[in-house]
Amino acid sequence: MTARQRFETDVGRGAGDGPTVRVLSDPPPVVTPPVPAGAPPASVVVPLLVGAAVAVAIGAYARVHQPTGIAVNVAGFSSPQAVKVWLGSGAAFFAVVQLFSALAMWDRLGGFSPSWAGGLHRWSGRVAFLLTVPVAVHCLYALGFADHDLRTLLHSLLGCLFFGVFTTKMLVLPKRGLAGWVLPVVGGLVFTILMGIWVTSSLWYFTTFGVGT
């Protein structure tokens, strides 16, 4: 027999022929229908939809909100714009740290994979995100959705997209059984979009007005 068999001995009462042997077979295995090739798993579709909703909601608010001009300011800086670009630069720096710590975690740095890479990866990501929060508040409340030229339009679009993709990443992160490419792709998108935000804001500011506070 191909199925595993379990023998149970039942001593018959009142029967004179000795113990009775019964052969029990395991139930047939449950066959799960195959997933069609190329079909996105539901565990990824739902986070994608939620992230898209977040991005659209932020963009809609930024468009209809009347800009105030001032939202976040810190003593020692020349203007709220300077605060914004330096906080954005800090977020970009910690995003780069997170990128290299992720490469170390996955042993993609030529054997350099220290035990503390995982902790550095998590905390650098948290710090980077926290630094983006006051920047987002300033952009949304003080500036709104700007489209004066190609740079400001790209900056506004990337800003909305960043928080949408970040939401998707946070919803996907705790899930198990995902394809191996999901987290690297989503994490890479978060990093790339943040770098695009930095280029269209902080780098532009530094090259136009100089590096100063």
PDB file of C-alpha atoms in Angstrom:
ATOM      1  CA  MET A   1       0.000   0.000   0.000  1.00  0.00           C
ATOM      2  CA  THR A   2       1.155   3.535  -0.668  1.00  0.00           C
ATOM      3  CA  ALA A   3      -0.741   5.129   2.227  1.00  0.00           C
ATOM      4  CA  ARG A   4       0.565   4.773   5.730  1.00  0.00           C
ATOM      5  CA  GLN A   5      -1.406   2.101   7.531  1.00  0.00           C
ATOM      6  CA  ARG A   6      -2.178   1.928  11.175  1.00  0.00           C
ATOM      7  CA  PHE A   7      -3.084  -1.373  12.740  1.00  0.00           C
ATOM      8  CA  GLU A   8      -5.467  -1.346  15.600  1.00  0.00           C
ATOM      9  CA  THR A   9      -5.977  -4.525  17.576  1.00  0.00           C
ATOM     10  CA  ASP A  10      -9.399  -4.919  19.038  1.00  0.00           C
ATOM     11  CA  VAL A  11      -9.856  -7.941  21.238  1.00  0.00           C
ATOM     12  CA  GLY A  12     -13.327  -9.148  20.419  1.00  0.00           C
ATOM     13  CA  ARG A  13     -15.517  -9.979  23.258  1.00  0.00           C
ATOM     14  CA  GLY A  14     -17.515 -13.186  22.876  1.00  0.00           C
ATOM     15  CA  ALA A  15     -15.598 -14.234  19.761  1.00  0.00           C
ATOM     16  CA  GLY A  16     -13.600 -17.400  20.020  1.00  0.00           C
ATOM     17  CA  ASP A  17     -11.215 -16.741  17.192  1.00  0.00           C
ATOM     18  CA  GLY A  18      -8.882 -14.395  19.101  1.00  0.00           C
ATOM     19  CA  PRO A  19      -8.115 -10.741  18.460  1.00  0.00           C
ATOM     20  CA  THR A  20      -9.542  -8.962  15.447  1.00  0.00           C
ATOM     21  CA  VAL A  21      -7.171  -6.881  13.275  1.00  0.00           C
ATOM     22  CA  ARG A  22      -8.575  -3.848  11.452  1.00  0.00           C
ATOM     23  CA  VAL A  23      -6.584  -1.875   8.821  1.00  0.00           C
ATOM     24  CA  LEU A  24      -7.153   1.895   8.874  1.00  0.00           C
ATOM     25  CA  SER A  25      -5.897   4.128   6.060  1.00  0.00           C
ATOM     26  CA  ASP A  26      -5.271   7.877   6.271  1.00  0.00           C
ATOM     27  CA  PRO A  27      -7.825  10.105   4.491  1.00  0.00           C
ATOM     28  CA  PRO A  28      -6.831  11.274   1.012  1.00  0.00           C
ATOM     29  CA  PRO A  29      -4.805  14.504   0.969  1.00  0.00           C
ATOM     30  CA  VAL A  30      -6.580  17.780   0.215  1.00  0.00           C
ATOM     31  CA  VAL A  31      -5.490  19.097  -3.167  1.00  0.00           C
ATOM     32  CA  THR A  32      -5.264  22.902  -3.417  1.00  0.00           C
ATOM     33  CA  PRO A  33      -5.982  24.264  -6.879  1.00  0.00           C
ATOM     34  CA  PRO A  34      -2.881  25.870  -8.409  1.00  0.00           C
ATOM     35  CA  VAL A  35      -2.597  29.656  -8.564  1.00  0.00           C
ATOM     36  CA  PRO A  36      -2.536  30.879 -12.179  1.00  0.00           C
ATOM     37  CA  ALA A  37       0.917  31.978 -13.299  1.00  0.00           C
ATOM     38  CA  GLY A  38       1.426  35.711 -12.956  1.00  0.00           C
ATOM     39  CA  ALA A  39      -1.600  36.251 -10.709  1.00  0.00           C
ATOM     40  CA  PRO A  40      -0.720  38.657  -7.844  1.00  0.00           C
ATOM     41  CA  PRO A  41      -1.373  37.187  -4.392  1.00  0.00           C
ATOM     42  CA  ALA A  42      -4.212  38.783  -2.429  1.00  0.00           C
ATOM     43  CA  SER A  43      -1.794  39.538   0.425  1.00  0.00           C
ATOM     44  CA  VAL A  44      -0.011  42.018  -1.879  1.00  0.00           C
ATOM     45  CA  VAL A  45      -3.050  43.399  -3.731  1.00  0.00           C
ATOM     46  CA  VAL A  46      -4.747  44.729  -0.591  1.00  0.00           C
ATOM     47  CA  PRO A  47      -1.651  46.655   0.653  1.00  0.00           C
ATOM     48  CA  LEU A  48      -1.211  48.074  -2.850  1.00  0.00           C
ATOM     49  CA  LEU A  49      -4.795  49.351  -2.875  1.00  0.00           C
ATOM     50  CA  VAL A  50      -4.447  50.862   0.589  1.00  0.00           C
ATOM     51  CA  GLY A  51      -1.177  52.544  -0.388  1.00  0.00           C
ATOM     52  CA  ALA A  52      -2.757  53.950  -3.548  1.00  0.00           C
ATOM     53  CA  ALA A  53      -5.640  55.336  -1.482  1.00  0.00           C
ATOM     54  CA  VAL A  54      -3.197  57.027   0.913  1.00  0.00           C
ATOM     55  CA  ALA A  55      -1.255  58.624  -1.951  1.00  0.00           C
ATOM     56  CA  VAL A  56      -4.436  59.909  -3.610  1.00  0.00           C
ATOM     57  CA  ALA A  57      -5.832  61.233  -0.323  1.00  0.00           C
ATOM     58  CA  ILE A  58      -2.630  63.167   0.440  1.00  0.00           C
ATOM     59  CA  GLY A  59      -2.535  64.607  -3.068  1.00  0.00           C
ATOM     60  CA  ALA A  60      -6.205  65.644  -2.901  1.00  0.00           C
ATOM     61  CA  TYR A  61      -5.717  67.388   0.440  1.00  0.00           C
ATOM     62  CA  ALA A  62      -2.588  69.163  -0.782  1.00  0.00           C
ATOM     63  CA  ARG A  63      -4.492  70.378  -3.850  1.00  0.00           C
ATOM     64  CA  VAL A  64      -7.605  71.740  -2.094  1.00  0.00           C
ATOM     65  CA  HIS A  65      -5.862  73.080   1.029  1.00  0.00           C
ATOM     66  CA  GLN A  66      -5.044  76.780   1.012  1.00  0.00           C
ATOM     67  CA  PRO A  67      -1.270  77.111   1.636  1.00  0.00           C
ATOM     68  CA  THR A  68      -0.299  79.114   4.722  1.00  0.00           C
ATOM     69  CA  GLY A  69       3.373  79.695   3.899  1.00  0.00           C
ATOM     70  CA  ILE A  70       4.607  78.637   7.356  1.00  0.00           C
ATOM     71  CA  ALA A  71       4.097  75.361   9.188  1.00  0.00           C
ATOM     72  CA  VAL A  72       7.367  74.128  10.693  1.00  0.00           C
ATOM     73  CA  ASN A  73      10.204  76.321  11.924  1.00  0.00           C
ATOM     74  CA  VAL A  74      13.171  75.635  14.186  1.00  0.00           C
ATOM     75  CA  ALA A  75      15.321  78.169  16.012  1.00  0.00           C
ATOM     76  CA  GLY A  76      18.751  78.570  14.426  1.00  0.00           C
ATOM     77  CA  PHE A  77      17.575  78.132  10.845  1.00  0.00           C
ATOM     78  CA  SER A  78      17.162  81.039   8.476  1.00  0.00           C
ATOM     79  CA  SER A  79      13.739  79.958   7.193  1.00  0.00           C
ATOM     80  CA  PRO A  80      11.183  77.139   7.270  1.00  0.00           C
ATOM     81  CA  GLN A  81      12.482  76.131   3.837  1.00  0.00           C
ATOM     82  CA  ALA A  82      15.950  75.603   5.307  1.00  0.00           C
ATOM     83  CA  VAL A  83      14.463  73.436   8.056  1.00  0.00           C
ATOM     84  CA  LYS A  84      12.645  71.406   5.427  1.00  0.00           C
ATOM     85  CA  VAL A  85      15.680  70.734   3.246  1.00  0.00           C
ATOM     86  CA  TRP A  86      17.938  69.798   6.168  1.00  0.00           C
ATOM     87  CA  LEU A  87      15.384  67.438   7.675  1.00  0.00           C
ATOM     88  CA  GLY A  88      14.931  65.945   4.224  1.00  0.00           C
ATOM     89  CA  SER A  89      18.704  65.533   3.917  1.00  0.00           C
ATOM     90  CA  GLY A  90      18.768  63.754   7.268  1.00  0.00           C
ATOM     91  CA  ALA A  91      16.039  61.392   6.089  1.00  0.00           C
ATOM     92  CA  ALA A  92      17.979  60.714   2.880  1.00  0.00           C
ATOM     93  CA  PHE A  93      21.153  59.980   4.875  1.00  0.00           C
ATOM     94  CA  PHE A  94      19.442  57.426   7.107  1.00  0.00           C
ATOM     95  CA  ALA A  95      17.756  55.911   4.052  1.00  0.00           C
ATOM     96  CA  VAL A  96      21.214  55.282   2.574  1.00  0.00           C
ATOM     97  CA  VAL A  97      22.261  53.700   5.888  1.00  0.00           C
ATOM     98  CA  GLN A  98      19.209  51.464   5.698  1.00  0.00           C
ATOM     99  CA  LEU A  99      20.065  50.453   2.144  1.00  0.00           C
ATOM    100  CA  PHE A 100      23.607  49.372   3.021  1.00  0.00           C
ATOM    101  CA  SER A 101      22.490  47.643   6.227  1.00  0.00           C
ATOM    102  CA  ALA A 102      19.943  45.680   4.174  1.00  0.00           C
ATOM    103  CA  LEU A 103      22.682  44.642   1.745  1.00  0.00           C
ATOM    104  CA  ALA A 104      24.784  43.528   4.721  1.00  0.00           C
ATOM    105  CA  MET A 105      21.868  41.551   6.158  1.00  0.00           C
ATOM    106  CA  TRP A 106      21.486  39.655   2.892  1.00  0.00           C
ATOM    107  CA  ASP A 107      25.252  39.161   2.546  1.00  0.00           C
ATOM    108  CA  ARG A 108      25.577  41.315  -0.558  1.00  0.00           C
ATOM    109  CA  LEU A 109      28.670  43.226   0.584  1.00  0.00           C
ATOM    110  CA  GLY A 110      31.344  40.659  -0.094  1.00  0.00           C
ATOM    111  CA  GLY A 111      31.048  38.742   3.160  1.00  0.00           C
ATOM    112  CA  PHE A 112      30.533  41.801   5.387  1.00  0.00           C
ATOM    113  CA  SER A 113      27.442  40.798   7.371  1.00  0.00           C
ATOM    114  CA  PRO A 114      27.771  41.833  11.042  1.00  0.00           C
ATOM    115  CA  SER A 115      25.214  40.731  13.614  1.00  0.00           C
ATOM    116  CA  TRP A 116      24.202  44.323  14.315  1.00  0.00           C
ATOM    117  CA  ALA A 117      23.161  44.994  10.705  1.00  0.00           C
ATOM    118  CA  GLY A 118      19.546  44.012  11.412  1.00  0.00           C
ATOM    119  CA  GLY A 119      19.195  46.438  14.326  1.00  0.00           C
ATOM    120  CA  LEU A 120      20.863  49.221  12.343  1.00  0.00           C
ATOM    121  CA  HIS A 121      18.515  48.549   9.431  1.00  0.00           C
ATOM    122  CA  ARG A 122      15.392  48.824  11.565  1.00  0.00           C
ATOM    123  CA  TRP A 123      16.414  51.917  13.515  1.00  0.00           C
ATOM    124  CA  SER A 124      17.781  53.817  10.537  1.00  0.00           C
ATOM    125  CA  GLY A 125      14.458  53.233   8.786  1.00  0.00           C
ATOM    126  CA  ARG A 126      12.524  54.498  11.787  1.00  0.00           C
ATOM    127  CA  VAL A 127      14.643  57.635  12.109  1.00  0.00           C
ATOM    128  CA  ALA A 128      14.391  58.320   8.377  1.00  0.00           C
ATOM    129  CA  PHE A 129      10.598  58.102   8.489  1.00  0.00           C
ATOM    130  CA  LEU A 130      10.326  60.291  11.599  1.00  0.00           C
ATOM    131  CA  LEU A 131      12.379  62.968   9.863  1.00  0.00           C
ATOM    132  CA  THR A 132      10.000  62.914   6.890  1.00  0.00           C
ATOM    133  CA  VAL A 133       6.931  63.641   9.054  1.00  0.00           C
ATOM    134  CA  PRO A 134       7.627  67.344   9.781  1.00  0.00           C
ATOM    135  CA  VAL A 135       8.725  67.756   6.158  1.00  0.00           C
ATOM    136  CA  ALA A 136       5.403  66.334   4.974  1.00  0.00           C
ATOM    137  CA  VAL A 137       3.476  68.561   7.388  1.00  0.00           C
ATOM    138  CA  HIS A 138       5.294  71.617   6.065  1.00  0.00           C
ATOM    139  CA  CYS A 139       4.762  70.647   2.429  1.00  0.00           C
ATOM    140  CA  LEU A 140       1.076  69.864   2.856  1.00  0.00           C
ATOM    141  CA  TYR A 141       0.087  72.693   5.184  1.00  0.00           C
ATOM    142  CA  ALA A 142       2.417  75.488   4.130  1.00  0.00           C
ATOM    143  CA  LEU A 143       3.010  74.840   0.436  1.00  0.00           C
ATOM    144  CA  GLY A 144       0.279  72.549  -0.873  1.00  0.00           C
ATOM    145  CA  PHE A 145       0.493  70.691  -4.174  1.00  0.00           C
ATOM    146  CA  ALA A 146       2.903  72.837  -6.201  1.00  0.00           C
ATOM    147  CA  ASP A 147       3.104  72.566  -9.983  1.00  0.00           C
ATOM    148  CA  HIS A 148       4.788  75.847 -10.958  1.00  0.00           C
ATOM    149  CA  ASP A 149       7.359  73.992 -13.071  1.00  0.00           C
ATOM    150  CA  LEU A 150       8.544  70.469 -13.790  1.00  0.00           C
ATOM    151  CA  ARG A 151      10.679  70.299 -10.638  1.00  0.00           C
ATOM    152  CA  THR A 152       7.915  71.313  -8.250  1.00  0.00           C
ATOM    153  CA  LEU A 153       5.412  69.057 -10.006  1.00  0.00           C
ATOM    154  CA  LEU A 154       7.734  66.057  -9.720  1.00  0.00           C
ATOM    155  CA  HIS A 155       8.449  66.908  -6.084  1.00  0.00           C
ATOM    156  CA  SER A 156       4.744  67.060  -5.242  1.00  0.00           C
ATOM    157  CA  LEU A 157       3.966  63.805  -7.043  1.00  0.00           C
ATOM    158  CA  LEU A 158       6.891  61.983  -5.447  1.00  0.00           C
ATOM    159  CA  GLY A 159       5.914  63.267  -2.009  1.00  0.00           C
ATOM    160  CA  CYS A 160       2.410  61.825  -2.322  1.00  0.00           C
ATOM    161  CA  LEU A 161       3.735  58.604  -3.808  1.00  0.00           C
ATOM    162  CA  PHE A 162       6.293  58.150  -1.027  1.00  0.00           C
ATOM    163  CA  PHE A 163       3.736  57.860   1.748  1.00  0.00           C
ATOM    164  CA  GLY A 164       1.572  55.587  -0.380  1.00  0.00           C
ATOM    165  CA  VAL A 165       4.435  53.186  -1.102  1.00  0.00           C
ATOM    166  CA  PHE A 166       5.628  53.401   2.506  1.00  0.00           C
ATOM    167  CA  THR A 167       2.154  52.394   3.682  1.00  0.00           C
ATOM    168  CA  THR A 168       2.237  49.432   1.310  1.00  0.00           C
ATOM    169  CA  LYS A 169       5.623  48.382   2.653  1.00  0.00           C
ATOM    170  CA  MET A 170       4.466  48.496   6.280  1.00  0.00           C
ATOM    171  CA  LEU A 171       1.400  46.400   5.456  1.00  0.00           C
ATOM    172  CA  VAL A 172       3.418  43.845   3.495  1.00  0.00           C
ATOM    173  CA  LEU A 173       6.300  43.583   5.987  1.00  0.00           C
ATOM    174  CA  PRO A 174       4.627  41.329   8.606  1.00  0.00           C
ATOM    175  CA  LYS A 175       3.138  38.926   6.049  1.00  0.00           C
ATOM    176  CA  ARG A 176       4.580  35.460   5.616  1.00  0.00           C
ATOM    177  CA  GLY A 177       4.903  33.329   2.527  1.00  0.00           C
ATOM    178  CA  LEU A 178       5.463  36.193   0.097  1.00  0.00           C
ATOM    179  CA  ALA A 179       7.570  35.807  -3.007  1.00  0.00           C
ATOM    180  CA  GLY A 180      11.198  36.647  -2.399  1.00  0.00           C
ATOM    181  CA  TRP A 181      11.121  39.695  -4.687  1.00  0.00           C
ATOM    182  CA  VAL A 182       8.242  41.518  -2.947  1.00  0.00           C
ATOM    183  CA  LEU A 183      10.056  43.192  -0.046  1.00  0.00           C
ATOM    184  CA  PRO A 184      13.199  44.133  -2.033  1.00  0.00           C
ATOM    185  CA  VAL A 185      11.052  45.712  -4.758  1.00  0.00           C
ATOM    186  CA  VAL A 186       8.811  47.637  -2.357  1.00  0.00           C
ATOM    187  CA  GLY A 187      11.756  48.704  -0.206  1.00  0.00           C
ATOM    188  CA  GLY A 188      13.689  49.740  -3.311  1.00  0.00           C
ATOM    189  CA  LEU A 189      10.746  51.869  -4.445  1.00  0.00           C
ATOM    190  CA  VAL A 190      10.589  53.619  -1.073  1.00  0.00           C
ATOM    191  CA  PHE A 191      14.316  54.372  -1.245  1.00  0.00           C
ATOM    192  CA  THR A 192      14.234  55.533  -4.877  1.00  0.00           C
ATOM    193  CA  ILE A 193      11.249  57.816  -4.346  1.00  0.00           C
ATOM    194  CA  LEU A 194      12.820  59.361  -1.234  1.00  0.00           C
ATOM    195  CA  MET A 195      16.004  60.052  -3.176  1.00  0.00           C
ATOM    196  CA  GLY A 196      13.905  61.673  -5.901  1.00  0.00           C
ATOM    197  CA  ILE A 197      12.262  63.897  -3.298  1.00  0.00           C
ATOM    198  CA  TRP A 198      15.680  64.889  -1.962  1.00  0.00           C
ATOM    199  CA  VAL A 199      17.033  65.700  -5.432  1.00  0.00           C
ATOM    200  CA  THR A 200      14.018  67.858  -6.355  1.00  0.00           C
ATOM    201  CA  SER A 201      14.087  69.754  -3.057  1.00  0.00           C
ATOM    202  CA  SER A 202      17.199  69.659  -0.895  1.00  0.00           C
ATOM    203  CA  LEU A 203      19.783  69.243  -3.650  1.00  0.00           C
ATOM    204  CA  TRP A 204      18.071  71.948  -5.717  1.00  0.00           C
ATOM    205  CA  TYR A 205      18.071  74.267  -2.680  1.00  0.00           C
ATOM    206  CA  PHE A 206      21.756  73.692  -1.922  1.00  0.00           C
ATOM    207  CA  THR A 207      22.843  74.228  -5.518  1.00  0.00           C
ATOM    208  CA  THR A 208      20.673  77.359  -5.832  1.00  0.00           C
ATOM    209  CA  PHE A 209      21.112  79.087  -2.451  1.00  0.00           C
ATOM    210  CA  GLY A 210      24.204  77.375  -1.086  1.00  0.00           C
ATOM    211  CA  VAL A 211      24.750  75.002   1.807  1.00  0.00           C
ATOM    212  CA  GLY A 212      23.719  76.868   4.913  1.00  0.00           C
ATOM    213  CA  THR A 213      21.136  77.014   7.639  1.00  0.00           C
TER     214      THR A 213
END
